[in-house]
mmCIF file of C-alpha atoms in Angstrom:
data_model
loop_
_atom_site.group_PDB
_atom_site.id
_atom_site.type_symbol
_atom_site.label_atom_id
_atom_site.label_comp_id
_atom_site.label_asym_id
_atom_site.label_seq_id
_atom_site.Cartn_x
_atom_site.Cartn_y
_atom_site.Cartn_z
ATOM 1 C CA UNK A 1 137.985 92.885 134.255
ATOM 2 C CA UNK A 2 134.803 94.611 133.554
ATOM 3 C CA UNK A 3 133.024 92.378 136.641
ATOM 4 C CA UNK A 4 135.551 93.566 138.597
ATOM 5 C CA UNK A 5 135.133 97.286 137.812
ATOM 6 C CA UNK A 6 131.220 96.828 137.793
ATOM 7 C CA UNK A 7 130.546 97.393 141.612
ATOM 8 C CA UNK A 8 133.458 100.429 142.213
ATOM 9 C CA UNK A 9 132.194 104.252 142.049
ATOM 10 C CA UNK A 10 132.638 105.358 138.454
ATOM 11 C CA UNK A 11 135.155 108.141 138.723
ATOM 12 C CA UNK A 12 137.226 105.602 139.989
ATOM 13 C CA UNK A 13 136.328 102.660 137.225
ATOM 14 C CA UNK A 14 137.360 105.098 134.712
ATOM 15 C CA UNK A 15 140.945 105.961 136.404
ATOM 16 C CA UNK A 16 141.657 102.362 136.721
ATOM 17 C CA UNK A 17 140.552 101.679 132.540
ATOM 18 C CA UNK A 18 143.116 104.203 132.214
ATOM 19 C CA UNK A 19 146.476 103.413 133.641
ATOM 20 C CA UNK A 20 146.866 101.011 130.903
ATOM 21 C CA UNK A 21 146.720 103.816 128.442
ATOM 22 C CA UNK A 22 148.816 106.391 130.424
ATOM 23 C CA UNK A 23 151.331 103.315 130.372
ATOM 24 C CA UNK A 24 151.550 102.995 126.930
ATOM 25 C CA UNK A 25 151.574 106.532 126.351
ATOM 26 C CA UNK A 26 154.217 107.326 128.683
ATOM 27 C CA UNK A 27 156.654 103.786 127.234
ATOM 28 C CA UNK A 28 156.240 105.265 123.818
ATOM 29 C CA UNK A 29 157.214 108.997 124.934
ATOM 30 C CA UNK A 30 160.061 107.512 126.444
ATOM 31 C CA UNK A 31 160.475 104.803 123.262
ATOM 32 C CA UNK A 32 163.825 106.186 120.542
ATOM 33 C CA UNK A 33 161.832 107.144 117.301
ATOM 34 C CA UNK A 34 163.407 106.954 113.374
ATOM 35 C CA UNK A 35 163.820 110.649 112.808
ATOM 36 C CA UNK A 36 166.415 113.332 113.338
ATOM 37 C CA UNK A 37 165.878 116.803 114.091
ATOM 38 C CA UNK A 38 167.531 119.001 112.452
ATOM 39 C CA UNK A 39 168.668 123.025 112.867
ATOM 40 C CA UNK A 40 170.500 126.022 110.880
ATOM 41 C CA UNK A 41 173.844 124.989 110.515
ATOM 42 C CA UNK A 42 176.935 127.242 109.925
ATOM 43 C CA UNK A 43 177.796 128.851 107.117
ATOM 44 C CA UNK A 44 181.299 129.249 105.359
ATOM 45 C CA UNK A 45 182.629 132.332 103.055
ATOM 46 C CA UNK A 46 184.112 130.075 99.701
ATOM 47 C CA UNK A 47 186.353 133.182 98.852
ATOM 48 C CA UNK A 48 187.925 133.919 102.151
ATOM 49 C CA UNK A 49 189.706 131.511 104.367
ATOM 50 C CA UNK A 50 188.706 128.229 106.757
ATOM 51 C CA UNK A 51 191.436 127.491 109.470
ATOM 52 C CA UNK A 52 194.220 129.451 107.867
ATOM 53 C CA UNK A 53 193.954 128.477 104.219
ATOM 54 C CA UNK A 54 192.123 129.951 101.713
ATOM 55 C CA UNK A 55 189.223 127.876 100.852
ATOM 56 C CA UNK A 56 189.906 128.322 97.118
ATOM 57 C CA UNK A 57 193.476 128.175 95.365
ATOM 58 C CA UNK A 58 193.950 128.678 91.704
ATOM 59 C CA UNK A 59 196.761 128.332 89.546
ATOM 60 C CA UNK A 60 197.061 129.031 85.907
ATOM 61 C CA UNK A 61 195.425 131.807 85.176
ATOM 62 C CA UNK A 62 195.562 135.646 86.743
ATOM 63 C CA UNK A 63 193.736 135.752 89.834
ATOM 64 C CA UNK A 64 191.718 138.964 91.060
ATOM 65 C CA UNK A 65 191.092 139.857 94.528
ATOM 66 C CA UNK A 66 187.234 140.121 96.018
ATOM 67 C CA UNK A 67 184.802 141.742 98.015
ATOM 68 C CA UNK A 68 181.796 140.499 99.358
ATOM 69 C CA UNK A 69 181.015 137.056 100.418
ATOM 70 C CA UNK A 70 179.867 133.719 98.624
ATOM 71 C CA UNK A 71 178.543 131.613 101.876
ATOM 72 C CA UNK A 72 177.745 128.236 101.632
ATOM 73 C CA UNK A 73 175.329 126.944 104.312
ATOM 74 C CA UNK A 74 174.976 123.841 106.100
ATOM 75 C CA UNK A 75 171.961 122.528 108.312
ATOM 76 C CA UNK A 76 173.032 120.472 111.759
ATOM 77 C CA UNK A 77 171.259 117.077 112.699
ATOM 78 C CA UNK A 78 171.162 114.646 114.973
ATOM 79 C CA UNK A 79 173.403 111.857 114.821
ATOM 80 C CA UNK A 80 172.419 108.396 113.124
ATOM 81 C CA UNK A 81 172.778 106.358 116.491
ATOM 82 C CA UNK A 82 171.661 109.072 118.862
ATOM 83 C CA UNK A 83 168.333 108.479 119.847
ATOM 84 C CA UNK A 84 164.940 110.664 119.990
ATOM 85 C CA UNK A 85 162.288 110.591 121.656
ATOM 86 C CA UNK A 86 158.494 111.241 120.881
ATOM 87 C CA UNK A 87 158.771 114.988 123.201
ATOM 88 C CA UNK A 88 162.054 115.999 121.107
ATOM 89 C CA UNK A 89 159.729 115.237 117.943
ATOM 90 C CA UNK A 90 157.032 117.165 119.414
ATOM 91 C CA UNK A 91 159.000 120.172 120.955
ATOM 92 C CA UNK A 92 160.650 120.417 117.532
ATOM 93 C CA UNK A 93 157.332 119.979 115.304
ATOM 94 C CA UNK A 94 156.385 123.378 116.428
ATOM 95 C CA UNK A 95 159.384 125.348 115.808
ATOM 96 C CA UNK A 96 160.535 127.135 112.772
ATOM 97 C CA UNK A 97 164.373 126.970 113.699
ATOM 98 C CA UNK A 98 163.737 123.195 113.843
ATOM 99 C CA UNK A 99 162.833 120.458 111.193
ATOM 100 C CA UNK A 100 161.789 116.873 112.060
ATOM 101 C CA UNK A 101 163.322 114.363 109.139
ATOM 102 C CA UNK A 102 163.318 110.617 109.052
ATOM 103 C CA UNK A 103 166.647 109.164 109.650
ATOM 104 C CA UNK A 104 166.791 107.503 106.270
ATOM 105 C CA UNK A 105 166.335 110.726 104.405
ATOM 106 C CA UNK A 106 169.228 111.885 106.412
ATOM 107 C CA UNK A 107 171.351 109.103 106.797
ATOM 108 C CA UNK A 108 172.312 105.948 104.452
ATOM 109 C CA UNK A 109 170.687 103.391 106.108
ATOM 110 C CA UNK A 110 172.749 100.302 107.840
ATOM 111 C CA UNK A 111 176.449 102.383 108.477
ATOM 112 C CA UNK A 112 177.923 102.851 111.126
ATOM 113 C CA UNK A 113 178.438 106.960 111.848
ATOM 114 C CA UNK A 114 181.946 106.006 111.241
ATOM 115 C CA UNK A 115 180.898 104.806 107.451
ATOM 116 C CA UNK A 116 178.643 107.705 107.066
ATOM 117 C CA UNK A 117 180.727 110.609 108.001
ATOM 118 C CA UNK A 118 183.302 109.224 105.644
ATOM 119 C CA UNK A 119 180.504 108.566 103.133
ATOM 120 C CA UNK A 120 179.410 112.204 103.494
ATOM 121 C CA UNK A 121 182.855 113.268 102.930
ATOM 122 C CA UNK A 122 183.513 111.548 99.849
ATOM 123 C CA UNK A 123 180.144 112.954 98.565
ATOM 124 C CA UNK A 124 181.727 116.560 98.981
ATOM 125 C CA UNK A 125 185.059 115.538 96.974
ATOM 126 C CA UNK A 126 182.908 114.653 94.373
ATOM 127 C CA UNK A 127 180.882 118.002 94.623
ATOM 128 C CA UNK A 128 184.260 119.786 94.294
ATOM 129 C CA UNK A 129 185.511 118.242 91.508
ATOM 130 C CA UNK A 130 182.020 118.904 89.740
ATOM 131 C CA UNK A 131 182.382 122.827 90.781
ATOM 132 C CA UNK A 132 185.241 122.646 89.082
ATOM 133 C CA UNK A 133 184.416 121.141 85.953
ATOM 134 C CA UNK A 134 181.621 123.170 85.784
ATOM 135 C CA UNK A 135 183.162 126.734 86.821
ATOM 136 C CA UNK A 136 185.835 126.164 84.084
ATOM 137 C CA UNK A 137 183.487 125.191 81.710
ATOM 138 C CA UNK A 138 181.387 128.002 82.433
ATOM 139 C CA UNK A 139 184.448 130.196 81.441
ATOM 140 C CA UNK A 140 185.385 128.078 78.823
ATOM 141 C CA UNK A 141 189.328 127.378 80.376
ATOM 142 C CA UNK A 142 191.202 124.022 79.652
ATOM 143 C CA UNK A 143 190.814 121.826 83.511
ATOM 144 C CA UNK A 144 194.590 120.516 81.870
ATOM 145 C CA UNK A 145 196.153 124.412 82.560
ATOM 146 C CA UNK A 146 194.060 125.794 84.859
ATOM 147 C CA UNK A 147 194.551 124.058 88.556
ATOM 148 C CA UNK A 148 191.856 124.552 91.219
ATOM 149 C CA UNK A 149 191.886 123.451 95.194
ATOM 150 C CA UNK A 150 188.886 123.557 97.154
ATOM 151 C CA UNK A 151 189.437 122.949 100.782
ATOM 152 C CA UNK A 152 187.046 123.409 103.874
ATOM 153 C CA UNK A 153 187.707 121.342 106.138
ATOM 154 C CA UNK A 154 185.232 118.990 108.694
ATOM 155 C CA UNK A 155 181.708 119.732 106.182
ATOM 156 C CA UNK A 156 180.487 116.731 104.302
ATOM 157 C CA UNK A 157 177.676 116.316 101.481
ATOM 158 C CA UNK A 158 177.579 117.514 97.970
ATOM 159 C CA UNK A 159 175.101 121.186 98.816
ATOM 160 C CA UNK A 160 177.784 123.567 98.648
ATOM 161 C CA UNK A 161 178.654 122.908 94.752
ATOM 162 C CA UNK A 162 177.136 125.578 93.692
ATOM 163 C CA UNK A 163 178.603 127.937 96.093
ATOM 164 C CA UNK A 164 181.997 126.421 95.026
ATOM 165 C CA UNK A 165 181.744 126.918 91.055
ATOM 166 C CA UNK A 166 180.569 130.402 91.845
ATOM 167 C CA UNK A 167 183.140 130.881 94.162
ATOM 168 C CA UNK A 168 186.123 129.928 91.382
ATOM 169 C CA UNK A 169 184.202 132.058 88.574
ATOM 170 C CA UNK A 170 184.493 135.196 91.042
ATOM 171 C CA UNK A 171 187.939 134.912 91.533
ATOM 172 C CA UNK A 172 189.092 134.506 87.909
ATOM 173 C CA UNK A 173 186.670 136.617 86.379
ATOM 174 C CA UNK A 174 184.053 138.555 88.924
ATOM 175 C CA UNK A 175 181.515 139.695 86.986
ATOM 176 C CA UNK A 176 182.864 139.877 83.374
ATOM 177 C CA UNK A 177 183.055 143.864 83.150
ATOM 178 C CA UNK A 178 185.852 144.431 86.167
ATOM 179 C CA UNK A 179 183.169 144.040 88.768
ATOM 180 C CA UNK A 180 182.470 142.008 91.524
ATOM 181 C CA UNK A 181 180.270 139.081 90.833
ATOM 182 C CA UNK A 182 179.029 139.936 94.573
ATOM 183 C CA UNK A 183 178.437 144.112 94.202
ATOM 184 C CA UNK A 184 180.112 143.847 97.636
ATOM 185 C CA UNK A 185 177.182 141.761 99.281
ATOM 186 C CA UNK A 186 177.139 138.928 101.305
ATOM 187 C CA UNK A 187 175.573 136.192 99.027
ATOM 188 C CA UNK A 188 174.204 132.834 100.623
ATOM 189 C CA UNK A 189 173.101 129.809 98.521
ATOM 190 C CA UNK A 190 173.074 125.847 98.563
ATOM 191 C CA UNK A 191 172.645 123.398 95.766
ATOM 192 C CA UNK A 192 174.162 120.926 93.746
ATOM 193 C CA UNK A 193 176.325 121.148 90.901
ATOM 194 C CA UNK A 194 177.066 119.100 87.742
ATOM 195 C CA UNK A 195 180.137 119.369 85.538
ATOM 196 C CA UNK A 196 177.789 120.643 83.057
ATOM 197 C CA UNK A 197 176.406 123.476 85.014
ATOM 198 C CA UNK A 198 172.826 121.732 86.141
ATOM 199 C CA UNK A 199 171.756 122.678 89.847
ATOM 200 C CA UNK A 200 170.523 120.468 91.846
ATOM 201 C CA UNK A 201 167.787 120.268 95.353
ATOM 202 C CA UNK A 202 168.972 119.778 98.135
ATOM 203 C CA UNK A 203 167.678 119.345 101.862
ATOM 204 C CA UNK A 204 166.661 121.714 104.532
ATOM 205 C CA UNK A 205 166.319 124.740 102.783
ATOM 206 C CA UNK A 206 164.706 127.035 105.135
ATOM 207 C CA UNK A 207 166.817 125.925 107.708
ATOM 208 C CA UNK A 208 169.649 127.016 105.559
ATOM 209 C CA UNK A 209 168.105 130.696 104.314
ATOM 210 C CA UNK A 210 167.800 131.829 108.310
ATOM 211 C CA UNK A 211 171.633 130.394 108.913
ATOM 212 C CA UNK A 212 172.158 132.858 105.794
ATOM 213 C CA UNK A 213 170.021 135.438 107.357
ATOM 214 C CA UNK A 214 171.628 135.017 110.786
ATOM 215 C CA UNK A 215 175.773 135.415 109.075
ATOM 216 C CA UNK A 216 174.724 138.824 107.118
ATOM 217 C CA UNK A 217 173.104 137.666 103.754
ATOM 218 C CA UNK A 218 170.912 140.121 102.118
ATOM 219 C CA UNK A 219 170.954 137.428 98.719
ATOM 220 C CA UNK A 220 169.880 133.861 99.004
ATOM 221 C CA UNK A 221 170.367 130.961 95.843
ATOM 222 C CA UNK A 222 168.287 128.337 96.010
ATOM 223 C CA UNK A 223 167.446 125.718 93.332
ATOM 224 C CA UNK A 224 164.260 126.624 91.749
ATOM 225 C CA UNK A 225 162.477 123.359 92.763
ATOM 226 C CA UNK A 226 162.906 124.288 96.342
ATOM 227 C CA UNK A 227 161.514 128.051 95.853
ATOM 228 C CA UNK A 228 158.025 127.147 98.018
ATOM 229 C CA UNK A 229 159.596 125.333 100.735
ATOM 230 C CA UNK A 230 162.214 128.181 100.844
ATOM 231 C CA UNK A 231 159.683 131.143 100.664
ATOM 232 C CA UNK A 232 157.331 129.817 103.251
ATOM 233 C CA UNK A 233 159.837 130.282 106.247
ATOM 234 C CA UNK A 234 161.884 133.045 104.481
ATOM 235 C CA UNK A 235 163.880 135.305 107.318
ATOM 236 C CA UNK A 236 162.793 139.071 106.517
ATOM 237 C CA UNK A 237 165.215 140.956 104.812
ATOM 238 C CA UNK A 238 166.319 138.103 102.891
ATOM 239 C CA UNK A 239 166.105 138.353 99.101
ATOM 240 C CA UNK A 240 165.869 134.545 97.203
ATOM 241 C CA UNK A 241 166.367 134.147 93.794
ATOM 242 C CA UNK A 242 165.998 130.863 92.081
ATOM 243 C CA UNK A 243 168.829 129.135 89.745
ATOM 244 C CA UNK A 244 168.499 125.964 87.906
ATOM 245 C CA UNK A 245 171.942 126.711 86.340
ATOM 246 C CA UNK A 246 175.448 128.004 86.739
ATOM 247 C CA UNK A 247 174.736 130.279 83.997
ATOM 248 C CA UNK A 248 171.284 131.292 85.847
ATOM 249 C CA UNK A 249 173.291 132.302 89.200
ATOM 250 C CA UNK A 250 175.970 134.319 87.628
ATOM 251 C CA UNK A 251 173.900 136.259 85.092
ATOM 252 C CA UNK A 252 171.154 136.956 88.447
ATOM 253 C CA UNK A 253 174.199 138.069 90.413
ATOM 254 C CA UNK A 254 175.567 140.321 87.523
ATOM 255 C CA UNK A 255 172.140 141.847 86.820
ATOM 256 C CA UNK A 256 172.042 142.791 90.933
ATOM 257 C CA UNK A 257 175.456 144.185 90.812
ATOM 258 C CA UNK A 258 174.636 146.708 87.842
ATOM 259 C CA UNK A 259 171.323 147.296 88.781
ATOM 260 C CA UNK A 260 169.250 146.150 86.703
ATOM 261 C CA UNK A 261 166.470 144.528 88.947
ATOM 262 C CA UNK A 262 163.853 143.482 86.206
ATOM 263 C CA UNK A 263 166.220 140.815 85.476
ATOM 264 C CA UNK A 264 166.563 138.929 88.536
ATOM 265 C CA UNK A 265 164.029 136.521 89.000
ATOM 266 C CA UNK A 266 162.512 135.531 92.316
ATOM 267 C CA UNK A 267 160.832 132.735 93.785
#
Protein backbone atom coordinates (compact mmCIF):
# COMPACT_ATOMS: atom_id res chain seq x y z
CA UNK A 1 0.00 0.00 0.00
CA UNK A 2 2.64 2.41 0.93
CA UNK A 3 4.19 2.06 -2.96
CA UNK A 4 1.04 2.85 -4.01
CA UNK A 5 0.56 6.02 -1.91
CA UNK A 6 4.33 6.97 -2.53
CA UNK A 7 3.89 8.94 -5.90
CA UNK A 8 0.18 10.78 -4.94
CA UNK A 9 0.32 14.54 -3.48
CA UNK A 10 0.45 14.20 0.29
CA UNK A 11 -2.74 15.85 1.40
CA UNK A 12 -4.25 13.30 -0.48
CA UNK A 13 -1.93 10.14 0.82
CA UNK A 14 -2.98 11.11 4.18
CA UNK A 15 -6.96 11.16 3.38
CA UNK A 16 -6.68 7.85 1.80
CA UNK A 17 -4.47 6.29 5.24
CA UNK A 18 -7.48 7.50 6.80
CA UNK A 19 -10.72 6.09 5.59
CA UNK A 20 -9.76 2.96 7.23
CA UNK A 21 -9.83 4.69 10.54
CA UNK A 22 -12.97 6.86 9.95
CA UNK A 23 -14.43 3.26 9.12
CA UNK A 24 -13.73 1.79 12.18
CA UNK A 25 -14.61 4.71 14.06
CA UNK A 26 -17.85 5.23 12.54
CA UNK A 27 -18.77 0.80 12.80
CA UNK A 28 -17.99 1.14 16.45
CA UNK A 29 -20.21 4.44 16.97
CA UNK A 30 -22.80 2.63 15.35
CA UNK A 31 -21.66 -0.92 17.28
CA UNK A 32 -24.52 -1.76 20.70
CA UNK A 33 -22.17 -1.26 23.80
CA UNK A 34 -22.65 -3.24 27.51
CA UNK A 35 -23.94 -0.32 29.49
CA UNK A 36 -27.24 1.30 30.34
CA UNK A 37 -27.90 4.79 30.91
CA UNK A 38 -29.67 5.62 33.45
CA UNK A 39 -31.96 8.89 34.74
CA UNK A 40 -34.04 10.25 37.92
CA UNK A 41 -36.77 8.05 38.26
CA UNK A 42 -40.13 8.76 40.02
CA UNK A 43 -40.72 8.97 43.31
CA UNK A 44 -43.67 7.53 45.49
CA UNK A 45 -45.23 9.03 48.94
CA UNK A 46 -45.18 5.45 51.32
CA UNK A 47 -47.94 7.13 53.55
CA UNK A 48 -50.39 8.29 51.00
CA UNK A 49 -51.89 6.26 48.25
CA UNK A 50 -50.60 4.49 44.69
CA UNK A 51 -53.57 3.76 42.24
CA UNK A 52 -56.33 3.99 44.79
CA UNK A 53 -54.95 2.06 47.73
CA UNK A 54 -53.07 3.19 50.38
CA UNK A 55 -49.58 2.10 50.03
CA UNK A 56 -49.45 1.05 53.70
CA UNK A 57 -52.31 -0.89 55.67
CA UNK A 58 -52.03 -1.80 59.28
CA UNK A 59 -54.03 -3.78 61.45
CA UNK A 60 -53.64 -4.44 65.09
CA UNK A 61 -52.73 -1.66 66.63
CA UNK A 62 -54.32 2.17 66.68
CA UNK A 63 -53.39 3.90 63.67
CA UNK A 64 -52.71 7.83 63.54
CA UNK A 65 -53.20 9.95 60.63
CA UNK A 66 -50.05 12.01 58.91
CA UNK A 67 -48.72 14.93 57.41
CA UNK A 68 -45.89 15.32 55.35
CA UNK A 69 -44.45 12.91 52.97
CA UNK A 70 -42.01 9.80 53.20
CA UNK A 71 -40.95 9.45 49.26
CA UNK A 72 -39.20 6.68 48.10
CA UNK A 73 -37.23 7.25 44.86
CA UNK A 74 -36.45 5.22 42.00
CA UNK A 75 -33.80 5.84 39.11
CA UNK A 76 -35.03 4.76 35.29
CA UNK A 77 -32.65 2.70 32.93
CA UNK A 78 -32.41 1.33 29.90
CA UNK A 79 -33.67 -1.96 29.24
CA UNK A 80 -31.37 -5.21 29.35
CA UNK A 81 -31.93 -6.04 25.53
CA UNK A 82 -32.22 -2.50 24.26
CA UNK A 83 -29.19 -1.54 22.74
CA UNK A 84 -26.69 1.62 23.05
CA UNK A 85 -24.60 3.02 21.18
CA UNK A 86 -21.07 4.67 21.69
CA UNK A 87 -22.94 8.61 21.03
CA UNK A 88 -25.78 7.68 23.72
CA UNK A 89 -22.65 6.80 26.06
CA UNK A 90 -21.04 9.92 25.13
CA UNK A 91 -24.09 12.37 25.10
CA UNK A 92 -24.88 10.91 28.52
CA UNK A 93 -21.14 10.96 30.01
CA UNK A 94 -21.49 14.65 30.16
CA UNK A 95 -24.69 15.13 31.84
CA UNK A 96 -25.54 15.32 35.44
CA UNK A 97 -29.28 14.13 34.98
CA UNK A 98 -27.66 11.08 33.33
CA UNK A 99 -25.41 8.14 34.61
CA UNK A 100 -23.63 5.63 32.32
CA UNK A 101 -23.66 1.94 34.22
CA UNK A 102 -22.57 -1.38 32.86
CA UNK A 103 -25.40 -3.63 32.15
CA UNK A 104 -24.26 -6.23 34.63
CA UNK A 105 -24.30 -3.84 37.52
CA UNK A 106 -27.80 -3.18 36.46
CA UNK A 107 -29.07 -6.25 35.30
CA UNK A 108 -28.52 -10.12 36.35
CA UNK A 109 -26.68 -11.26 33.67
CA UNK A 110 -28.13 -14.14 31.14
CA UNK A 111 -32.31 -13.40 31.79
CA UNK A 112 -34.44 -12.66 29.71
CA UNK A 113 -36.25 -8.99 30.68
CA UNK A 114 -39.10 -11.25 31.29
CA UNK A 115 -36.89 -13.16 34.18
CA UNK A 116 -35.52 -9.94 35.38
CA UNK A 117 -38.50 -7.82 35.87
CA UNK A 118 -39.94 -10.70 37.81
CA UNK A 119 -36.56 -11.10 39.53
CA UNK A 120 -36.66 -7.40 40.46
CA UNK A 121 -40.02 -7.86 41.79
CA UNK A 122 -39.42 -10.59 44.03
CA UNK A 123 -36.38 -8.59 45.35
CA UNK A 124 -38.97 -5.84 46.53
CA UNK A 125 -41.30 -8.55 48.38
CA UNK A 126 -38.43 -9.41 50.17
CA UNK A 127 -37.56 -5.68 50.98
CA UNK A 128 -41.12 -5.39 52.36
CA UNK A 129 -41.19 -8.09 54.47
CA UNK A 130 -37.71 -6.85 55.93
CA UNK A 131 -39.40 -3.19 56.52
CA UNK A 132 -41.61 -4.90 58.35
CA UNK A 133 -39.67 -6.94 60.54
CA UNK A 134 -37.61 -4.23 61.14
CA UNK A 135 -40.29 -1.30 61.74
CA UNK A 136 -41.97 -3.62 64.34
CA UNK A 137 -38.94 -4.42 65.87
CA UNK A 138 -37.96 -0.98 66.03
CA UNK A 139 -41.19 -0.44 68.14
CA UNK A 140 -40.84 -3.47 69.84
CA UNK A 141 -44.67 -4.97 68.62
CA UNK A 142 -45.30 -8.81 68.22
CA UNK A 143 -45.23 -9.36 63.80
CA UNK A 144 -47.98 -12.37 65.24
CA UNK A 145 -50.70 -9.26 66.29
CA UNK A 146 -49.69 -6.58 64.46
CA UNK A 147 -50.53 -7.08 60.47
CA UNK A 148 -48.80 -4.85 57.90
CA UNK A 149 -49.46 -4.55 53.84
CA UNK A 150 -47.17 -2.77 51.73
CA UNK A 151 -48.37 -2.33 48.23
CA UNK A 152 -47.01 -0.10 45.29
CA UNK A 153 -47.58 -1.42 42.51
CA UNK A 154 -45.22 -1.80 38.97
CA UNK A 155 -41.56 -0.72 41.14
CA UNK A 156 -39.13 -3.54 41.58
CA UNK A 157 -35.73 -3.83 43.67
CA UNK A 158 -35.14 -3.87 47.34
CA UNK A 159 -34.08 0.50 47.67
CA UNK A 160 -37.21 1.60 49.05
CA UNK A 161 -36.90 -0.54 52.47
CA UNK A 162 -36.00 2.00 54.29
CA UNK A 163 -38.60 4.34 53.16
CA UNK A 164 -41.07 1.47 53.96
CA UNK A 165 -40.03 0.72 57.76
CA UNK A 166 -40.11 4.45 58.23
CA UNK A 167 -43.19 4.72 56.59
CA UNK A 168 -45.03 1.94 59.13
CA UNK A 169 -43.18 3.58 62.29
CA UNK A 170 -44.92 7.03 61.26
CA UNK A 171 -48.16 5.74 61.11
CA UNK A 172 -48.26 3.81 64.41
CA UNK A 173 -46.24 6.02 66.33
CA UNK A 174 -44.96 9.46 64.43
CA UNK A 175 -42.47 10.73 66.35
CA UNK A 176 -42.91 9.25 69.89
CA UNK A 177 -44.17 12.62 71.64
CA UNK A 178 -47.64 13.11 69.42
CA UNK A 179 -45.65 14.55 66.57
CA UNK A 180 -45.09 13.89 63.18
CA UNK A 181 -42.05 11.86 62.44
CA UNK A 182 -42.03 14.25 59.19
CA UNK A 183 -42.57 18.01 61.06
CA UNK A 184 -44.86 18.30 58.01
CA UNK A 185 -41.94 18.02 55.36
CA UNK A 186 -41.58 16.19 52.42
CA UNK A 187 -38.81 13.60 53.27
CA UNK A 188 -36.97 11.64 50.36
CA UNK A 189 -34.59 8.69 51.00
CA UNK A 190 -33.46 5.23 49.45
CA UNK A 191 -31.70 2.32 51.02
CA UNK A 192 -31.93 -1.03 52.11
CA UNK A 193 -33.33 -2.51 55.06
CA UNK A 194 -32.69 -5.59 57.26
CA UNK A 195 -35.09 -7.14 59.74
CA UNK A 196 -32.68 -5.99 62.23
CA UNK A 197 -32.66 -2.39 61.35
CA UNK A 198 -29.11 -2.31 59.23
CA UNK A 199 -29.26 0.09 56.07
CA UNK A 200 -27.97 -0.78 53.25
CA UNK A 201 -26.20 1.14 49.63
CA UNK A 202 -27.82 1.19 47.04
CA UNK A 203 -27.39 2.46 43.30
CA UNK A 204 -27.74 5.76 41.64
CA UNK A 205 -27.87 7.97 44.36
CA UNK A 206 -27.57 11.32 42.89
CA UNK A 207 -29.83 10.43 40.36
CA UNK A 208 -32.26 9.71 43.08
CA UNK A 209 -31.57 13.08 45.45
CA UNK A 210 -32.56 15.47 42.18
CA UNK A 211 -35.86 13.06 41.53
CA UNK A 212 -36.30 14.04 45.39
CA UNK A 213 -35.42 17.56 44.70
CA UNK A 214 -37.61 17.73 41.58
CA UNK A 215 -41.16 16.08 43.79
CA UNK A 216 -40.69 18.82 46.76
CA UNK A 217 -38.06 17.29 49.21
CA UNK A 218 -36.33 19.68 51.39
CA UNK A 219 -34.80 16.21 53.48
CA UNK A 220 -32.86 13.54 51.73
CA UNK A 221 -31.74 9.80 53.58
CA UNK A 222 -29.10 8.27 52.18
CA UNK A 223 -26.95 5.40 53.53
CA UNK A 224 -23.87 6.80 54.95
CA UNK A 225 -21.53 4.88 52.56
CA UNK A 226 -23.04 6.70 49.69
CA UNK A 227 -22.69 10.34 51.41
CA UNK A 228 -19.71 11.46 48.67
CA UNK A 229 -21.30 10.19 45.67
CA UNK A 230 -24.56 11.81 46.97
CA UNK A 231 -23.01 15.25 47.97
CA UNK A 232 -21.06 15.74 44.81
CA UNK A 233 -24.23 16.23 42.54
CA UNK A 234 -26.50 17.38 45.46
CA UNK A 235 -29.66 19.58 43.96
CA UNK A 236 -29.53 23.02 46.00
CA UNK A 237 -31.91 23.28 48.57
CA UNK A 238 -31.67 19.77 49.37
CA UNK A 239 -30.64 18.84 52.92
CA UNK A 240 -28.90 14.96 53.17
CA UNK A 241 -28.44 13.34 56.20
CA UNK A 242 -26.76 10.03 56.47
CA UNK A 243 -28.35 6.77 58.29
CA UNK A 244 -26.71 3.50 58.72
CA UNK A 245 -29.75 2.45 60.85
CA UNK A 246 -33.46 2.49 61.39
CA UNK A 247 -32.79 3.85 64.69
CA UNK A 248 -30.31 6.55 62.97
CA UNK A 249 -33.26 7.81 60.52
CA UNK A 250 -35.95 8.15 63.05
CA UNK A 251 -33.97 9.76 65.87
CA UNK A 252 -32.41 12.41 62.74
CA UNK A 253 -36.02 12.96 61.72
CA UNK A 254 -37.24 13.53 65.39
CA UNK A 255 -34.32 15.85 66.22
CA UNK A 256 -35.48 18.04 62.80
CA UNK A 257 -39.01 18.03 63.84
CA UNK A 258 -38.26 19.58 67.43
CA UNK A 259 -35.57 21.56 66.41
CA UNK A 260 -32.83 20.61 67.63
CA UNK A 261 -30.32 20.88 64.62
CA UNK A 262 -26.94 19.99 66.43
CA UNK A 263 -28.21 16.58 66.36
CA UNK A 264 -28.72 15.79 62.87
CA UNK A 265 -25.80 14.70 61.23
CA UNK A 266 -24.89 15.43 57.63
CA UNK A 267 -22.89 14.03 55.02
Amino acid sequence: MFSRLAGLPRPRALALCALPVVALLAVAGLAPLPYSIAQPGSTADVLGEDKGREVITVSGVPVRPTEGQLRMTTIVATGPSEPIDFGEVADAWFRTDRAVLPKSSVYPSGKSDEEIEKHNLGQMKESQDAATLAALGYLKLDPKKVKVRLHLADIGGPSAGLLFSLGIVDKIAGDGDGGELTGGRIVAGTGTIEPDGTVGAVGGVSLKTQAAARDGATVFLVPKAECSQAEAERPKGLRLVPVTALSDAVSSLRALEQGQESKVPSC
